[in-house]
Coordinates of C-alpha atoms in Angstrom, one line a residue:
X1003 CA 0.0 0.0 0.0
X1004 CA 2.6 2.4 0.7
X1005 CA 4.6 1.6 -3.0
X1006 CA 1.3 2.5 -4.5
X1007 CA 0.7 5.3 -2.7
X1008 CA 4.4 6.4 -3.5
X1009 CA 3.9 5.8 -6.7
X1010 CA 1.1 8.2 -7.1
X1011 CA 3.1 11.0 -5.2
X1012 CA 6.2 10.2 -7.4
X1013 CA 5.6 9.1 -10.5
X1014 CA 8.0 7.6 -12.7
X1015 CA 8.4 9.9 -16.0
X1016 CA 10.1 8.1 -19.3
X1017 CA 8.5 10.1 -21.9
X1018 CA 11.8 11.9 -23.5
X1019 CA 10.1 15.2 -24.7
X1020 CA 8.8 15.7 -20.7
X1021 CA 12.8 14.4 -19.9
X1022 CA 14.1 17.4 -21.9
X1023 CA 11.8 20.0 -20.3
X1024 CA 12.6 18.9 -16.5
X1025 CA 16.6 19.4 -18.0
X1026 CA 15.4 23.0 -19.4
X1027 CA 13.9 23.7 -15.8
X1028 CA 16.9 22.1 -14.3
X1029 CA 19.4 24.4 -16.4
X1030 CA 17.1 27.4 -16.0
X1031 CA 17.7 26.8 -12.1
X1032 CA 21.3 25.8 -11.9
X1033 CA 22.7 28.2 -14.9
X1034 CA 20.1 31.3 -14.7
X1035 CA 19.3 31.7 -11.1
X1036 CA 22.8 29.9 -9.9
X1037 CA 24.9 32.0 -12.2
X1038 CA 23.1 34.5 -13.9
X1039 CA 20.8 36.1 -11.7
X1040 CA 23.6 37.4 -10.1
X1041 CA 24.3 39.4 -12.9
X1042 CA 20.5 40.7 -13.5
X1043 CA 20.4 41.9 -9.4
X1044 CA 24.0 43.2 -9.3
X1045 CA 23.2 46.9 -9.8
X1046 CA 20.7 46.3 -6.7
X1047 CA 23.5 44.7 -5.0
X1048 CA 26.4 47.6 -5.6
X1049 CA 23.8 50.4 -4.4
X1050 CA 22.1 48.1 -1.6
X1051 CA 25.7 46.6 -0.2
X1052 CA 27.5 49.9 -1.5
X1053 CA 30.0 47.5 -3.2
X1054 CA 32.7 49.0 -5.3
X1055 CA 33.4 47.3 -8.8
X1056 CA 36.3 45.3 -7.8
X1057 CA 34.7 43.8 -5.3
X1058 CA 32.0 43.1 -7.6
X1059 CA 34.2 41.5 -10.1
X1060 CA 35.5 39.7 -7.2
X1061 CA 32.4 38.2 -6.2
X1062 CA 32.0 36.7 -10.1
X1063 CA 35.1 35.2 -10.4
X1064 CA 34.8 33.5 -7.2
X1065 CA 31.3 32.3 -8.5
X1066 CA 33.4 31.0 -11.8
X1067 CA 36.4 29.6 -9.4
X1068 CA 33.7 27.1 -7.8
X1069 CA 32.5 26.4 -11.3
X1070 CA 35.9 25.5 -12.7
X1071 CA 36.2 23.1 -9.1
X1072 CA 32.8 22.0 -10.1
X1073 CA 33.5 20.9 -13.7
X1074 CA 36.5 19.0 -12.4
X1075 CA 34.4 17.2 -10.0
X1076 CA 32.1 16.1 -12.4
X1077 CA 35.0 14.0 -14.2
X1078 CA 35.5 11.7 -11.3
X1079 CA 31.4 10.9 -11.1
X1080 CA 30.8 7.5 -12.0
X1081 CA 27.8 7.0 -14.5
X1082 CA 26.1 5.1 -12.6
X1083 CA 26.3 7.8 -9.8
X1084 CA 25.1 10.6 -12.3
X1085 CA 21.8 11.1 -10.9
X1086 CA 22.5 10.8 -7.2
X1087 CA 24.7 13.6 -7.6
X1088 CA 23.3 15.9 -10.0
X1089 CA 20.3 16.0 -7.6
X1090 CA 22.7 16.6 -4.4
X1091 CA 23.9 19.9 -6.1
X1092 CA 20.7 21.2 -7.8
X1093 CA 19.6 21.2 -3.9
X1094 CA 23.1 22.8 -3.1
X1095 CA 22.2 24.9 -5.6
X1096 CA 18.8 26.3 -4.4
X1097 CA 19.7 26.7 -1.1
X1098 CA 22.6 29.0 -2.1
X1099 CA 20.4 30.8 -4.1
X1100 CA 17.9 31.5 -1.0
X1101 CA 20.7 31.8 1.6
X1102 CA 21.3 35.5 0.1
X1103 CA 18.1 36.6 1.9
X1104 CA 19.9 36.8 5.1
X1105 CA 20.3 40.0 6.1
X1106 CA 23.9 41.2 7.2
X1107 CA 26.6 38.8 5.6
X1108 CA 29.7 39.1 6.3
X1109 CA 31.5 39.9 2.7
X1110 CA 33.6 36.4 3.5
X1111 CA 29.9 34.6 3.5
X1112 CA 28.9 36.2 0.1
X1113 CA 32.3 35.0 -1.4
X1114 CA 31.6 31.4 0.4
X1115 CA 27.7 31.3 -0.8
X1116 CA 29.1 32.2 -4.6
X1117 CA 32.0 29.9 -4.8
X1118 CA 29.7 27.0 -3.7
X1119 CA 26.5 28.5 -5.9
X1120 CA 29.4 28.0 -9.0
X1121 CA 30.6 25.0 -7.8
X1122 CA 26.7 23.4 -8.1
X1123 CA 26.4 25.1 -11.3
X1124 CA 29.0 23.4 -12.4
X1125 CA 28.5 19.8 -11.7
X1126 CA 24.6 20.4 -12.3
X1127 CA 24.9 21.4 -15.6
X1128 CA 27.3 18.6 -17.0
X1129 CA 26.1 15.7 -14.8
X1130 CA 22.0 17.1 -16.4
X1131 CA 23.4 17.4 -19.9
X1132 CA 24.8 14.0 -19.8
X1133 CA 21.9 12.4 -17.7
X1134 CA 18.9 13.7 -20.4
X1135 CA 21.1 12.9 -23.5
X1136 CA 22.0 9.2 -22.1
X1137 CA 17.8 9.3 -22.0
X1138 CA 17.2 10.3 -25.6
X1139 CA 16.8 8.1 -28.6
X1140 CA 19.4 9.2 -31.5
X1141 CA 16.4 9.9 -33.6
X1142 CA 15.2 12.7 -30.9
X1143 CA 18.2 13.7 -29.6
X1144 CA 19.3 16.6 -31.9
X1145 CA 16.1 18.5 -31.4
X1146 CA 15.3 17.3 -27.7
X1147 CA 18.8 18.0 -26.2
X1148 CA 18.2 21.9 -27.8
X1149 CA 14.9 21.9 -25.6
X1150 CA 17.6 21.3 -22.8
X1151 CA 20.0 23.8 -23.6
X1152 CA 17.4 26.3 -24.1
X1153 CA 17.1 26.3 -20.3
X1154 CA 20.1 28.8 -20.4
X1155 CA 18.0 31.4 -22.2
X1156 CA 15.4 30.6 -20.2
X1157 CA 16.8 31.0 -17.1
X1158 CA 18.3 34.9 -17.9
X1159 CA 15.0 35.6 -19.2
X1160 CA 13.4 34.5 -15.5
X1161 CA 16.5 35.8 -13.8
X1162 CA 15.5 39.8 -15.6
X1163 CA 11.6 39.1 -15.3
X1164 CA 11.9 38.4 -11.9
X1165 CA 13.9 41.2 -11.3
X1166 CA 12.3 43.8 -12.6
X1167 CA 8.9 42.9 -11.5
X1168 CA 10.1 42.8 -7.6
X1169 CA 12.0 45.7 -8.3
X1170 CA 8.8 47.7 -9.8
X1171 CA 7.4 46.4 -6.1
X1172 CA 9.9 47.7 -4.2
X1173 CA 11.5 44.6 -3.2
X1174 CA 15.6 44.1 -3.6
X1175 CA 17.8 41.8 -4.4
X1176 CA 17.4 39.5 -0.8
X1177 CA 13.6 39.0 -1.5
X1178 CA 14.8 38.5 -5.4
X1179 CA 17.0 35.7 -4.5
X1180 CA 14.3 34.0 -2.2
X1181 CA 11.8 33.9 -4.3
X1182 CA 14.1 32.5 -7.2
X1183 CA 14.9 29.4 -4.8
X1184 CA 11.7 28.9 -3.8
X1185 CA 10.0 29.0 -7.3
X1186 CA 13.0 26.1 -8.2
X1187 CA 12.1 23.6 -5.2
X1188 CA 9.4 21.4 -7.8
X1189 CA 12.1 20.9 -9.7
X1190 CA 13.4 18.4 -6.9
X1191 CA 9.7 16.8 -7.2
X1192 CA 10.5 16.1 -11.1
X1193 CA 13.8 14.9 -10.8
X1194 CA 12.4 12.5 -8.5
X1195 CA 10.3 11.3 -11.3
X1196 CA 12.9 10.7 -13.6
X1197 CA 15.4 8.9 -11.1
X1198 CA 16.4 5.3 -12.9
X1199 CA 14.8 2.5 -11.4
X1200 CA 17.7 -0.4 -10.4
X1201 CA 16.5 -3.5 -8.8
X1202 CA 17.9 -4.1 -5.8
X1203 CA 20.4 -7.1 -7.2
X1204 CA 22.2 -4.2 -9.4
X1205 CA 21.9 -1.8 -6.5
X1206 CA 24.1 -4.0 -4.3
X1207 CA 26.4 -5.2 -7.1
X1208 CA 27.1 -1.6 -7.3
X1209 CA 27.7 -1.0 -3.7
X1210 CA 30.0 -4.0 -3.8
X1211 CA 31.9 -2.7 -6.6
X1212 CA 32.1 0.6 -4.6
X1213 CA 34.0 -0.9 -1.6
X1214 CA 36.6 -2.6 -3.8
X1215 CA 37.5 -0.2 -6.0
X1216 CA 40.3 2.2 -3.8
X1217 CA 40.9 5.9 -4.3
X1218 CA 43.8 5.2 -5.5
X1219 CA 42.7 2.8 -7.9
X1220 CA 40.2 5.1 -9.1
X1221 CA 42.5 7.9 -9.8
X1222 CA 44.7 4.9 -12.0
X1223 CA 41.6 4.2 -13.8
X1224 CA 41.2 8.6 -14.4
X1225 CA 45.1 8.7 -15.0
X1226 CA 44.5 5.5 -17.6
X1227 CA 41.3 7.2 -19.6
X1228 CA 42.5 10.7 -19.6
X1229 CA 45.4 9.1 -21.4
X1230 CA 43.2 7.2 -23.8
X1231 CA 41.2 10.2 -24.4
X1232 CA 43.8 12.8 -25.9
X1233 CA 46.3 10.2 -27.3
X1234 CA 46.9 11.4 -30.6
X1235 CA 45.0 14.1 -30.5
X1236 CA 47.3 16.6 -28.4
X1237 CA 47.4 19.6 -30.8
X1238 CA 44.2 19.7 -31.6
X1239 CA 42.8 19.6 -28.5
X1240 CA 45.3 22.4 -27.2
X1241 CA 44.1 24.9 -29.9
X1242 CA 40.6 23.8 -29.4
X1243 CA 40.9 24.3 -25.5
X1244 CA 42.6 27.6 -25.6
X1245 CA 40.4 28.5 -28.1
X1246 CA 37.5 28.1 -25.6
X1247 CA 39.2 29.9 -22.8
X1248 CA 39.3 32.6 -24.8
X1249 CA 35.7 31.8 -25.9
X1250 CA 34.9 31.8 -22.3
X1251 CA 36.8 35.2 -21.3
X1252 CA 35.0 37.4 -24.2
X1253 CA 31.7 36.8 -23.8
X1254 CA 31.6 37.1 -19.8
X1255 CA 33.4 40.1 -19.8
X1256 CA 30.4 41.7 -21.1
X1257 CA 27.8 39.5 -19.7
X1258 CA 28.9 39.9 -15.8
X1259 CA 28.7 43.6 -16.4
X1260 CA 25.8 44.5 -19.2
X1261 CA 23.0 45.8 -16.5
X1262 CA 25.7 48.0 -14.9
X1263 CA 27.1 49.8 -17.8
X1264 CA 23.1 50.1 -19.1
X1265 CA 22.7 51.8 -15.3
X1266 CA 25.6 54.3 -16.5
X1267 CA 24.8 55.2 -19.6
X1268 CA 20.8 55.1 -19.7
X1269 CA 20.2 57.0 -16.8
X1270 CA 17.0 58.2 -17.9
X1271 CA 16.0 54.6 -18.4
X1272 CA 15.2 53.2 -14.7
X1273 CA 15.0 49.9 -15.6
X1274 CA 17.4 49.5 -18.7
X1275 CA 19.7 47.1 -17.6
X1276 CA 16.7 44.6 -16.9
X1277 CA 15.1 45.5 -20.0
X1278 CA 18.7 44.7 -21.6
X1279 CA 19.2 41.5 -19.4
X1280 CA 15.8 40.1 -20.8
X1281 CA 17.1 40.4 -24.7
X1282 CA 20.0 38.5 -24.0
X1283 CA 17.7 35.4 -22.4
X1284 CA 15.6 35.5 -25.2
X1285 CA 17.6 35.7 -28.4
X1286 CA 19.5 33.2 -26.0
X1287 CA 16.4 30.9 -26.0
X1288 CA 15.9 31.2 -29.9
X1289 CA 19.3 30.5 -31.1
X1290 CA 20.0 27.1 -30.4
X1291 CA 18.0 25.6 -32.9
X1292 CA 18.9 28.1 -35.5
X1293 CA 23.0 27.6 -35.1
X1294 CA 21.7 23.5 -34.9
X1295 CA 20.0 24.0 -38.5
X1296 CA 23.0 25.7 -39.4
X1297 CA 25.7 23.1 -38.3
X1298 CA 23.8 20.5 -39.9
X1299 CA 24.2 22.4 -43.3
X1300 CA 27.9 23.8 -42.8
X1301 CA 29.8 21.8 -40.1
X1302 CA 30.0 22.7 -36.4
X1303 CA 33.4 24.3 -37.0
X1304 CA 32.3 26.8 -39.9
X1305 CA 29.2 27.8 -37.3
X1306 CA 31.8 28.3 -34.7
X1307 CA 34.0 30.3 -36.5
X1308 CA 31.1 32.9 -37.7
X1309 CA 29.5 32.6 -34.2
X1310 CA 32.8 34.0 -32.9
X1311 CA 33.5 37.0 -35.5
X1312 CA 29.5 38.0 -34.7
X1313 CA 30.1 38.0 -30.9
X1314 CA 34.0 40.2 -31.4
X1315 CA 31.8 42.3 -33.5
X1316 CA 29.0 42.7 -30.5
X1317 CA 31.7 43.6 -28.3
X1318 CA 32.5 46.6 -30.5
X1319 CA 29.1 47.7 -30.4
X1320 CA 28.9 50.0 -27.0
X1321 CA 32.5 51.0 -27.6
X1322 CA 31.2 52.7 -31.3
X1323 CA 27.9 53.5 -29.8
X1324 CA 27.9 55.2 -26.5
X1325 CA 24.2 54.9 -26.0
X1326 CA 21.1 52.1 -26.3
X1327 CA 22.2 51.2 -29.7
X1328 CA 25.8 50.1 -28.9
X1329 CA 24.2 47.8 -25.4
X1330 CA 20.7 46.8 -26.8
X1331 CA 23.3 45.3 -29.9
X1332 CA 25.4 43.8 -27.3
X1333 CA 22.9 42.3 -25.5
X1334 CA 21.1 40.5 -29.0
X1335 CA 24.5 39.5 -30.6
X1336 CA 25.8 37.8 -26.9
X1337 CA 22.3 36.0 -26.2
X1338 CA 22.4 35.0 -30.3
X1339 CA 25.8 33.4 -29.5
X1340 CA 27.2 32.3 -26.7
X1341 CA 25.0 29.4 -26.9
X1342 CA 25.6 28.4 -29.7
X1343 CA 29.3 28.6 -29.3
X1344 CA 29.2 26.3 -26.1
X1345 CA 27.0 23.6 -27.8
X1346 CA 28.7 23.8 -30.8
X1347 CA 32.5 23.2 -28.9
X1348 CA 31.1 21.0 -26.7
X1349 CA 30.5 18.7 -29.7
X1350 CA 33.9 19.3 -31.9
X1351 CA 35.3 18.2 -28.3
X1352 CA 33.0 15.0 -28.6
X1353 CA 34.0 14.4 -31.8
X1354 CA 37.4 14.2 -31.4
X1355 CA 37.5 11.2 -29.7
X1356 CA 33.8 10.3 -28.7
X1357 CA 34.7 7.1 -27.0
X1358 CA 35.9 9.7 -24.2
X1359 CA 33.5 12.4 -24.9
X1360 CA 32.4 12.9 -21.1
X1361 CA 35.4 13.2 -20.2
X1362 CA 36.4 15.7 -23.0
X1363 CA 33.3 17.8 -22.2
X1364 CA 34.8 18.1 -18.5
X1365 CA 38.2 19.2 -20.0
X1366 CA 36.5 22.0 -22.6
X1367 CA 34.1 22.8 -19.4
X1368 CA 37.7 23.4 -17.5
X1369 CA 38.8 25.5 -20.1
X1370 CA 35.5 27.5 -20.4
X1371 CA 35.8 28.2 -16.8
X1372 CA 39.2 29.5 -16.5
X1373 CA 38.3 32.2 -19.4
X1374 CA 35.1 33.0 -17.0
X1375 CA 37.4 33.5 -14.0
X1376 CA 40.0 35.9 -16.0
X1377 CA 37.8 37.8 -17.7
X1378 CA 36.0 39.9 -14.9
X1379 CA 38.7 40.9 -12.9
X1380 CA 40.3 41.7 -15.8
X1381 CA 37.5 43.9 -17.2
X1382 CA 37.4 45.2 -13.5
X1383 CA 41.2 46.1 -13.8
X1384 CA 41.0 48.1 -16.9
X1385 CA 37.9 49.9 -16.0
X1386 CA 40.0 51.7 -13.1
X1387 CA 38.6 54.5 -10.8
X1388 CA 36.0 55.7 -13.9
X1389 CA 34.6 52.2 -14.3
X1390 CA 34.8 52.4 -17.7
X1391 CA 34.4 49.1 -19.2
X1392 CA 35.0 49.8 -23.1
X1393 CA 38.9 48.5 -22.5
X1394 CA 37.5 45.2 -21.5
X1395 CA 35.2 45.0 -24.1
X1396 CA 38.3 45.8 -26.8
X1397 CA 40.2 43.0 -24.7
X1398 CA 37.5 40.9 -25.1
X1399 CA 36.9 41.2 -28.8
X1400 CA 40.6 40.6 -29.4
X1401 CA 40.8 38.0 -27.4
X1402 CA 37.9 36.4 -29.4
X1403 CA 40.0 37.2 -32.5
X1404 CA 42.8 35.3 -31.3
X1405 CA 40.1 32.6 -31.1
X1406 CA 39.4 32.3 -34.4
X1407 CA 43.0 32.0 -35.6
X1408 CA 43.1 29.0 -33.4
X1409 CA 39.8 27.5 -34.7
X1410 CA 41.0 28.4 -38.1
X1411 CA 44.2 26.2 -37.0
X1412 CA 41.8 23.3 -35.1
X1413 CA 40.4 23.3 -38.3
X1414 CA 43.3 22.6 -40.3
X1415 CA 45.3 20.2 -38.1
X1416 CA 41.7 18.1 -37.2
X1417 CA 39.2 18.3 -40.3
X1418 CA 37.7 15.4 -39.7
X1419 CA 36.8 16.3 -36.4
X1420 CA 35.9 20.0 -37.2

């Protein structure tokens, strides 16, 4: 009586288009309220907090520091583990998200509550990505696994929605962060739902298998597949890696700090950097399965390349154009491709060696990371006492230049990959 009474209160879900739309709510929590959101509330938080830019760009990084940790964790998760722990840290990941309701935090607690908000990010979003694909049939995957990804854009759209609406109330950021954890709690309901069902002879084979394989061991039988995984394919991956750091450092150079540069220059505009915010989640939400169409006609690496000259050239934009123009520009040309440039590295990475391509995806999430890291404080450092970001948006834009050389050289020394 209580199985079936269990059973009615949680479900089990196999359907693979409902599959994908729990991973778009799970991305929309872990990446737009876990990451994002931050940057939507953070000219709430300078005024509120009366936080200086560095220590804003501080507070980022540190965000981007737990998800580099969190990206290297998710290498050493067993498969069979995946769900267990993607669930641990989407609830780490709420809970951070609501902890910043508490009124008078030390600035240590802030950095502590971000680095551990990055470090669920992290893990969520590669152990979800690879949980719903392992669930889709090849047939469906293409167009289901977009559904996924289009959580991103989903969650920046909810993240300046959100915003702006308890703003217009007279809320701030605290009662903005609480309500974004609480409004995320069913998703814990629905990954319930979709938890795989193991009879209880696999369940202790695996627990069995758990006690005799050593730490040590494991980190052999790491040492042993990250060899397998870039054997012969050293050069390539370097210029595709460093390509994505760089990838990773232009496009959050102007993504951390949109809102507060729209907060400068459209004064007259009270809530411009929302409105701003909002266009980037939803040209976000509508790209992926344009730059998908596209990839299947031209090749991932040919979509990459013009993905990366169109987001150098939105970096441009509010250094030409002082006012709405140059930031309204910005904010369509970075939601139209930073997607896209993820989803379309993430598989050249794959198929480079796709008998590895987990791993692989942890290495080019690594390498994303770092590039998130550098490029705030870097942006913060060139800004100065004026907190003038156009010098991080040149250094941005070159460094997305330099990008493409190296894409154009991944290309050359890997075309059957590319």
């Amino acid at each position: 009586m209580m199985t079936a009474f269990k059973n009615r209160i949680f479900p089990t879900i196999t359907n693979e288009a409902a599959i994908a739309c729990i991973g778009l709510y799970c991305m929309a929590v872990v990446m737009g309220y876990g990451r994002f959101l931050f940057t939507a509330t953070l000219p709430d938080i300078m005024v509120q907090l009366s936080l200086s830019t560095t220590i804003a760009g501080w507070l980022a990084s540190i965000n981007y520091i737990g998800y580099f940790i969190g990206a290297l964790i998710a290498m050493f998760v067993p498969q069979r583990a995946t769900w267990q722990v993607m669930t641990l840290w989407v609830m780490v990941s709420i809970v951070t998200t609501m902890l910043l309701v508490v009124p008078s935090m030390s600035l240590n607690l802030w950095y502590i509550i971000r680095l551990l908000a990055g470090i669920a990010s992290g893990i969520a979003m590669i152990l979800s990505s690879s949980f719903v694909i392992q669930n889709l049939s090849p047939e469906r995957r293409s167009v289901l696994s977009a559904v996924h990804y289009a959580g991103i854009g989903v969650g920046i759209s909810a993240s300046a929605i959100l915003t702006w609406w308890l703003l217009i109330l007279g809320y701030h950021f605290d009662v903005i962060w609480l309500v974004a954890g609480l409004t995320s709690l069913p998703l814990l309901w629905l990954l319930y739902t979709i938890k795989p069902r193991q009879s209880q002879h696999t369940e202790s084979q695996h627990i069995r298998a758990k006690q005799h394989i050593s730490v040590h061991q494991a980190y052999l039988n790491f040492k042993h597949s990250l060899y397998e995984a870039v054997a012969g394919h050293h050069k390539a991956l370097a210029l595709l890696s460093v390509s994505y750091v760089l990838a990773g450092f232009g496009y959050i150079s102007s993504a951390t700090f949109l809102p507060v540069m729209a907060a400068q220059r459209l004064t007259t505009q009270t809530y411009a950097g929302l409105m701003i915010w909002l266009v980037v989640g939803i040209f976000a939400m509508l790209s992926n399965p344009l730059w998908g169409a596209l990839a299947k006609r031209i090749g991932e690496i040919k979509t990459l390349m013009g993905l990366t000259v169109l987001q150098a050239f939105g970096m441009c934009l509010p250094i030409w154009f002082d006012g709405a123009i140059g930031l309204y520009g910005n904010a369509a040309i970075l939601g139209l491709t930073f997607v896209g440039m993820v989803s379309m590295t993430l598989t050249l990475f794959k198929n480079i060696n796709p008998a590895y391509s987990n791993l692989l995806i942890a290495l080019a999430t690594l390498a994303y990371a770092l590039g998130q890291f550098l490029g705030p404080l870097v942006t913060v450092a060139l800004a100065g006492q004026d907190d003038n970001f156009n010098a991080g948006l040149l250094v941005a834009a070159i460094g997305l230049i330099i990008g493409l050389i190296l894409l154009i050289l991944f290309h050359r020394q890997s075309p059957t990959s590319a």
